[in-house]
XYZ file of N, CA, C and O in Angstrom:
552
model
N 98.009 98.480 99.605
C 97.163 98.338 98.449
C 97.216 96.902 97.957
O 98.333 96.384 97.959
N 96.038 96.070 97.474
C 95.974 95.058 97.363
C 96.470 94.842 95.518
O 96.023 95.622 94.677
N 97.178 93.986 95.233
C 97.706 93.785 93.339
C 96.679 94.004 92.548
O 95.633 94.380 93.077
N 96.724 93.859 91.405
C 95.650 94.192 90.650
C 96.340 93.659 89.052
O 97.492 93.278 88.843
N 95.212 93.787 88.076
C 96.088 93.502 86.760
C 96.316 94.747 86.097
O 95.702 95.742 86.481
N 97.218 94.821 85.039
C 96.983 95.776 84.489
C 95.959 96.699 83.471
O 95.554 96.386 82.351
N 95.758 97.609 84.041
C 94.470 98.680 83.170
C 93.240 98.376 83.850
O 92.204 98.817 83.352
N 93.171 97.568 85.100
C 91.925 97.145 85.356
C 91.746 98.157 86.968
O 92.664 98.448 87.734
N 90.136 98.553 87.122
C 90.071 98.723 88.409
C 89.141 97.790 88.870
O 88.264 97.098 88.352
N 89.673 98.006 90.224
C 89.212 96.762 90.997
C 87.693 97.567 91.949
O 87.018 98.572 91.726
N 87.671 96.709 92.828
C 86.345 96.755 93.399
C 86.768 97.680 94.622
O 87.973 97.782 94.852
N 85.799 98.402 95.471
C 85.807 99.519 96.413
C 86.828 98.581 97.569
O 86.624 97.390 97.809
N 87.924 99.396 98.188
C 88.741 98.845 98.938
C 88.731 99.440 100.174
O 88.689 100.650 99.952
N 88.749 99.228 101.440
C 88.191 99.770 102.753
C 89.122 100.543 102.983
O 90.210 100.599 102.411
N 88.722 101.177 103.843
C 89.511 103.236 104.125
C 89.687 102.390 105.114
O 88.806 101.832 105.767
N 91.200 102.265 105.259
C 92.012 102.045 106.671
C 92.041 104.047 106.993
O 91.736 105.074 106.386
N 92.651 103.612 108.415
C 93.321 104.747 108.962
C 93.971 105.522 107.677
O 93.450 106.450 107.057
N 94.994 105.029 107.480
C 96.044 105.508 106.421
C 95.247 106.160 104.752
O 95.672 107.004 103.963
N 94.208 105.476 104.735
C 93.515 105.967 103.461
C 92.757 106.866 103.843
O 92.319 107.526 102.901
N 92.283 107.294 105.194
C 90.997 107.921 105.466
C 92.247 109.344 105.847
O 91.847 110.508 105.841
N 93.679 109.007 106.141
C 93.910 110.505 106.339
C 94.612 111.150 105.084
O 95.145 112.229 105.344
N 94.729 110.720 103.764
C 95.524 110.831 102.841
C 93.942 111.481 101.950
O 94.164 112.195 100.972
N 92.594 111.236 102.283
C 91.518 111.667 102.037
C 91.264 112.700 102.773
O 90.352 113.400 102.332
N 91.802 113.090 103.858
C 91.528 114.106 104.485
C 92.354 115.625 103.938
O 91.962 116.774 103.736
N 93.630 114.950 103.838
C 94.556 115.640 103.221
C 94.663 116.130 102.162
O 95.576 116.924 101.933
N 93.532 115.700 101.011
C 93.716 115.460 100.147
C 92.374 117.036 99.839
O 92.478 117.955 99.027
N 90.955 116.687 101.129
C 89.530 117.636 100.751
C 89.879 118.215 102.114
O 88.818 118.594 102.610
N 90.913 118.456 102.955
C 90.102 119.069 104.293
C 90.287 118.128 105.629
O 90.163 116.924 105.405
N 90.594 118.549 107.131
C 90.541 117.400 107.691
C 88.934 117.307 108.373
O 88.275 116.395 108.872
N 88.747 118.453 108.161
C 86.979 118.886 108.562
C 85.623 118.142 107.929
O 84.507 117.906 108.393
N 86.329 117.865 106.519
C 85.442 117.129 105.680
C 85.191 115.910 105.918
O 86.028 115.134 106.379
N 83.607 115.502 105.532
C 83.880 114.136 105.828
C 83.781 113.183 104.725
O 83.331 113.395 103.599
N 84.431 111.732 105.371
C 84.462 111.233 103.962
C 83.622 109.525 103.658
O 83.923 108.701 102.795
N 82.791 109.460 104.457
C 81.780 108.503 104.718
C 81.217 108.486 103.498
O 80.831 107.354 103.207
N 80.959 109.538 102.421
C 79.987 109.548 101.007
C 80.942 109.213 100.179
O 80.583 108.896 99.045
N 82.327 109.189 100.486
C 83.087 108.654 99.417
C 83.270 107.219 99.061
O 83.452 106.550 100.078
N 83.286 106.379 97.744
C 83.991 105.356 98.061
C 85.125 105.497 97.093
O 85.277 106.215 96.105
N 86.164 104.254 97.898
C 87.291 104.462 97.168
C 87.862 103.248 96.124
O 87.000 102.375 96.020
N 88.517 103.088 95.692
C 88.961 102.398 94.228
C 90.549 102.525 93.885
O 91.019 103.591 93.487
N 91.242 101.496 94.047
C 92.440 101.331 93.441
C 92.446 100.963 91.952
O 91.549 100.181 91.636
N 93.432 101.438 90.776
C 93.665 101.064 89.676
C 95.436 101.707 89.157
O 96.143 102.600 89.624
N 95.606 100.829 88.108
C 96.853 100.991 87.456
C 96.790 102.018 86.592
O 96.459 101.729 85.443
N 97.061 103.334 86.886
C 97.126 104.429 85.787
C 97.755 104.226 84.395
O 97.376 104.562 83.273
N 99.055 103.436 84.925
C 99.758 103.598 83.541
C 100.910 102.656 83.786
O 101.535 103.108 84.745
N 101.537 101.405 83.289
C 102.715 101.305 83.176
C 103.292 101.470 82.302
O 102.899 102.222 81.410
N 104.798 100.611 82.235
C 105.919 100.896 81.274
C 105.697 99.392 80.046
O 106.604 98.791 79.470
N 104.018 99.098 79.947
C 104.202 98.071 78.580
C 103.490 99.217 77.453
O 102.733 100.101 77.853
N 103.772 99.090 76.350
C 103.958 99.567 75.264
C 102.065 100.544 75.057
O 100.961 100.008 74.956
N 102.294 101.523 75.063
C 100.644 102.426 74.323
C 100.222 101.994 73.014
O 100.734 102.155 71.907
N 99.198 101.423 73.383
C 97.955 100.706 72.156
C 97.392 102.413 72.066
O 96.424 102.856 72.684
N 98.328 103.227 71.082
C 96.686 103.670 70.660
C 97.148 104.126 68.929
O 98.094 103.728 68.249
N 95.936 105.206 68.573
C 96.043 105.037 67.334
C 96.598 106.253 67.154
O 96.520 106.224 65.926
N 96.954 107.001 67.314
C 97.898 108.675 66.974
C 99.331 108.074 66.992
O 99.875 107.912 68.084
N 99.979 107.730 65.834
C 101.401 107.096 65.481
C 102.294 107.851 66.318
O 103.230 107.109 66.617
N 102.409 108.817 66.753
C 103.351 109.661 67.452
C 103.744 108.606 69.488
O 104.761 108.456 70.167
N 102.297 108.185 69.649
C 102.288 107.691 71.008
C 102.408 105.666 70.399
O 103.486 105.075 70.462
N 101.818 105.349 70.163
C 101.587 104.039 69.171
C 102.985 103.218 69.744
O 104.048 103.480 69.181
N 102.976 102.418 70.645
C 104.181 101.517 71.092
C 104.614 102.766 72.061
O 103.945 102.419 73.035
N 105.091 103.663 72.378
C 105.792 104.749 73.409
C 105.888 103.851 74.892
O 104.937 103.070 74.885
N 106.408 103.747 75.702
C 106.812 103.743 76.464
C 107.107 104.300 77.944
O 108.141 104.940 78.138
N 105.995 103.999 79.218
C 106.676 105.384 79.986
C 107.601 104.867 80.922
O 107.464 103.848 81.598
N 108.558 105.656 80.906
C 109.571 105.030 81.808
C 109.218 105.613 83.305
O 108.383 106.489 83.532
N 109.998 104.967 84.235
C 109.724 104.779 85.812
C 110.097 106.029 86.281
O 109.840 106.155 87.478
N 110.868 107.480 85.510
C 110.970 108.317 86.357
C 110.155 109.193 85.970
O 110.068 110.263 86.573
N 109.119 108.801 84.484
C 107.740 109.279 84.615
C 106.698 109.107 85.679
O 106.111 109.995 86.298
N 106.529 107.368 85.814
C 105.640 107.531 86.620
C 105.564 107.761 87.807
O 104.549 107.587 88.481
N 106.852 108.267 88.296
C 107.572 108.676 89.513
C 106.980 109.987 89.701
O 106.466 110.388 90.745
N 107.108 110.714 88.453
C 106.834 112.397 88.398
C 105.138 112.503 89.138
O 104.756 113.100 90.145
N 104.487 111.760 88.270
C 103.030 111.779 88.334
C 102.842 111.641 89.323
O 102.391 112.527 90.049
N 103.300 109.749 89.929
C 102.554 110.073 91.787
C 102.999 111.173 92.357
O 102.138 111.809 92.965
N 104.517 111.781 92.356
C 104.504 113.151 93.294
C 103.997 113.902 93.108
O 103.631 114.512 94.113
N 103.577 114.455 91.808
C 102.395 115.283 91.701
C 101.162 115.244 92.537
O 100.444 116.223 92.742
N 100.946 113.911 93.058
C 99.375 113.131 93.340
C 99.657 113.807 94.785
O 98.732 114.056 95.558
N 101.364 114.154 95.161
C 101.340 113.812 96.805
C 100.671 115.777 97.022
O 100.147 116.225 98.042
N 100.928 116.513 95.775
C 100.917 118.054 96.177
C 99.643 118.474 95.757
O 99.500 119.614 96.199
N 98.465 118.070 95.016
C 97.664 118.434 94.462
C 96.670 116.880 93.962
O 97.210 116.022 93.263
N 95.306 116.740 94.413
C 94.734 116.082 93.933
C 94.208 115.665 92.516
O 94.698 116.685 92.032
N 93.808 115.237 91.752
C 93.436 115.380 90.184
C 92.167 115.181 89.805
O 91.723 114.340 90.587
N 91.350 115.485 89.050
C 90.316 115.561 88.950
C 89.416 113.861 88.446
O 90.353 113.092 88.663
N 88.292 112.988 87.967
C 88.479 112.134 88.228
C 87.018 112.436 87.414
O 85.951 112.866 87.851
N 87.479 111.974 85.867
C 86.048 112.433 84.701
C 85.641 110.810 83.934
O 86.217 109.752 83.683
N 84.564 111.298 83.809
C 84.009 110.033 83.504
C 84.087 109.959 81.425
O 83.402 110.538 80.582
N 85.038 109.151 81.319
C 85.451 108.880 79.681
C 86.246 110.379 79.125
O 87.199 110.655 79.855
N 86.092 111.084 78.319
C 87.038 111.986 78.130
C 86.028 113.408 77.882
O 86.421 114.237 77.061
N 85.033 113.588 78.448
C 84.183 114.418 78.147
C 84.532 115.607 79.321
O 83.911 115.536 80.381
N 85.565 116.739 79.120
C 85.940 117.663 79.844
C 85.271 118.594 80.149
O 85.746 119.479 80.861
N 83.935 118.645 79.671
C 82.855 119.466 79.930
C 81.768 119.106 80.914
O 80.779 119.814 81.106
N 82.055 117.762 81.634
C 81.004 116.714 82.881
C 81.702 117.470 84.013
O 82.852 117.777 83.701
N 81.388 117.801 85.057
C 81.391 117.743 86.144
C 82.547 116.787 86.360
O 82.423 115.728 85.744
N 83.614 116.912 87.076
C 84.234 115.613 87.798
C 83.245 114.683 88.564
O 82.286 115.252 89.084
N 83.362 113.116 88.728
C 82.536 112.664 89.739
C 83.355 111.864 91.201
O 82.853 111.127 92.049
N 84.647 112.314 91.072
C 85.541 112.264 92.138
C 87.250 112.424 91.931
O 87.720 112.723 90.833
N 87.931 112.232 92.897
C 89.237 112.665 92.588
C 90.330 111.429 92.403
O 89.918 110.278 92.550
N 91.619 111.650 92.105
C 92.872 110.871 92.054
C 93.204 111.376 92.805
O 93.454 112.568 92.630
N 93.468 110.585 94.496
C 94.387 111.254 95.645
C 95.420 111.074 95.849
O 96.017 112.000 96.397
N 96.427 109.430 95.438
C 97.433 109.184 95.818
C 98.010 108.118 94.909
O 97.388 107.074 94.715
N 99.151 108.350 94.364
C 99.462 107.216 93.967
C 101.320 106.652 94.458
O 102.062 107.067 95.348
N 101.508 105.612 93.443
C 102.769 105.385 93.958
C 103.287 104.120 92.966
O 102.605 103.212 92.492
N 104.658 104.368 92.827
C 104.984 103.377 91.404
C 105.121 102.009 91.872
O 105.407 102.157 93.061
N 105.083 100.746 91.627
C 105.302 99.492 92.014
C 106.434 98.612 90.787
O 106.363 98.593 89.558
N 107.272 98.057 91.573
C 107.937 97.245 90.545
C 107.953 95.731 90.336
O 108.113 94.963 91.284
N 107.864 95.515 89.679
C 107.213 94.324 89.503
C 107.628 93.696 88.206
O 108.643 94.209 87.735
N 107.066 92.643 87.453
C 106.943 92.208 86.362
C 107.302 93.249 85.508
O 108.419 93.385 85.007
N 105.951 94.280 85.284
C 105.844 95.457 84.662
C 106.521 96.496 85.990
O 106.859 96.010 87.069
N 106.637 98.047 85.650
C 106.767 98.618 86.909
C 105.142 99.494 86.341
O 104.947 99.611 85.131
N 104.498 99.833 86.971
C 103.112 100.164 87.826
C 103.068 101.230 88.562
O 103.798 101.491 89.518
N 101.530 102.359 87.779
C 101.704 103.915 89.120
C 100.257 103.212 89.303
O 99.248 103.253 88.599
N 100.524 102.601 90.429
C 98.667 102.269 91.065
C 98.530 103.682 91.660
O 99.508 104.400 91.869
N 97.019 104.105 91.969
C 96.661 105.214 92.724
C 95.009 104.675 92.752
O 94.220 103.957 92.138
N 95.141 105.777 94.194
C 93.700 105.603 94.668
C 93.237 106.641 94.304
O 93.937 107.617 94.034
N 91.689 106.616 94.211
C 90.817 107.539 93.554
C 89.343 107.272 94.396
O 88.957 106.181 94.813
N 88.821 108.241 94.489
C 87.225 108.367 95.069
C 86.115 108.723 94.224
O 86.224 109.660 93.433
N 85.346 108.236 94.299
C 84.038 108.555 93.865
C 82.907 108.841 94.635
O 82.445 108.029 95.436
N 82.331 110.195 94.393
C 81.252 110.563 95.104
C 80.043 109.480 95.509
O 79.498 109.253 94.429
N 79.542 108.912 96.262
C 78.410 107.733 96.512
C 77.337 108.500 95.878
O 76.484 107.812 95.318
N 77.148 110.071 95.831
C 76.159 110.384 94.850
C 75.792 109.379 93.676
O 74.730 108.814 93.415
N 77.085 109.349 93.030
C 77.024 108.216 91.877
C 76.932 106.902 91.759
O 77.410 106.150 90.910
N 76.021 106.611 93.046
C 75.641 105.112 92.743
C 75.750 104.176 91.795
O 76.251 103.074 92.019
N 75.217 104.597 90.481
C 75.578 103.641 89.038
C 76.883 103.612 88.725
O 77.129 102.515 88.224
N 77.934 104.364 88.786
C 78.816 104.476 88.344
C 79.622 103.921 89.010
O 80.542 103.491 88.315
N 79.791 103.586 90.708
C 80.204 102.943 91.664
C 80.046 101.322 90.753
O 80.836 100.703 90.040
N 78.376 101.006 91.282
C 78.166 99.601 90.862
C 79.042 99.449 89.382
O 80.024 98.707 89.370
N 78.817 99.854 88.703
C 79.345 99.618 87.102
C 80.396 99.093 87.314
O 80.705 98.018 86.801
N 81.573 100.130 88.565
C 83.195 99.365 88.687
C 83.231 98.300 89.509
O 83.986 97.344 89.331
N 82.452 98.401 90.413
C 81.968 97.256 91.268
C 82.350 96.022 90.522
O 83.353 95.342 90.739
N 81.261 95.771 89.448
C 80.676 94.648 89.538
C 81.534 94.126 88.017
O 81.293 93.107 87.370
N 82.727 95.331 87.680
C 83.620 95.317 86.458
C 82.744 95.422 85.206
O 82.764 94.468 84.428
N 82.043 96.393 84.955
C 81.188 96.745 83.284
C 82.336 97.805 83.334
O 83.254 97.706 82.520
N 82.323 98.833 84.271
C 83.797 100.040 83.919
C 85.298 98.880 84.630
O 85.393 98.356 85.740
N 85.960 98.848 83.807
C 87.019 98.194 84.638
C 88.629 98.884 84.042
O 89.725 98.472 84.423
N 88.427 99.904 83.131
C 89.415 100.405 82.936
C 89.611 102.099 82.945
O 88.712 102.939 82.925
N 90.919 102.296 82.978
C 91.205 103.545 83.163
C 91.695 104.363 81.900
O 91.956 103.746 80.867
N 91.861 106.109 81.976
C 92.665 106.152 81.020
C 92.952 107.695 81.462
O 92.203 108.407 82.132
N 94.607 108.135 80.755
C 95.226 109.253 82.220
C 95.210 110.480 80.861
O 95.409 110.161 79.689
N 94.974 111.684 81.258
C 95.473 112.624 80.365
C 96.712 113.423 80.798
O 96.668 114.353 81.604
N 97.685 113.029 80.263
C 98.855 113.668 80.565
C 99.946 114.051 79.537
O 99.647 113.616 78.425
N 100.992 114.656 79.555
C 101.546 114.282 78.632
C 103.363 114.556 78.784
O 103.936 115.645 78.747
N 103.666 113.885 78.871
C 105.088 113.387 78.851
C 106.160 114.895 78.386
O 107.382 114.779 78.295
């Protein structure tokens, strides 16, 4: 997987071998996956939660959180919604991730998007969507 910054996704990254069978694994090995494209981003690290519900506000996830999550990623795929509207259709999945240590420590994961969704592709493409955001909870 190529670096990235944090909270940002990057631009469609080519299905090696290794990505095209972790996609297989992930829908089927029967399925095909030519309509997919795929997308690396930083789910979540361990610098401090900007948000506004005081309970999360500065929180912290530590590394044997984001440890939990990618293994989750390795047994079950995740669904992959566009802003927080749980009533859309998914428009592709979270297949794999994996923690990185670094500066920050980092759960990058790859994720697909149906090519149905042309606009929504270009949008991350070209960075108008360039961020993520995970529903989980600790």
């Amino acid at each position: 997987m190529q670096p990235i910054n944090t909270g940002h996704v990057v631009k469609q990254i080519t299905k090696t071998p290794e990505i095209i069978a972790r996609l297989k694994q992930a829908i089927g090995s029967s399925a095909p996956v030519d309509n997919l494209a795929v997308f690396e981003a930083i789910a979540l690290n361990n610098l401090p939660l900007r948000k506004k519900q005081h309970v999360y506000n500065g929180a912290v996830a530590q590394r044997s959180f984001l440890l939990e999550m990618a293994l989750a990623l390795e047994t079950e795929s995740r669904p992959l919604q566009v802003m927080h509207e749980g009533g859309v259709l998914p428009i592709g999945r979270v297949f794999q991730g994996r923690v990185v240590d670094g500066v920050d420590t980092e759960l990058r994961v790859l994720f697909w998007v149906d090519k149905e969704h042309e606009d929504k592709i270009r949008q991350i493409d070209n960075g108008s969507i360039d961020q993520v955001s995970v529903g989980v909870l600790p």
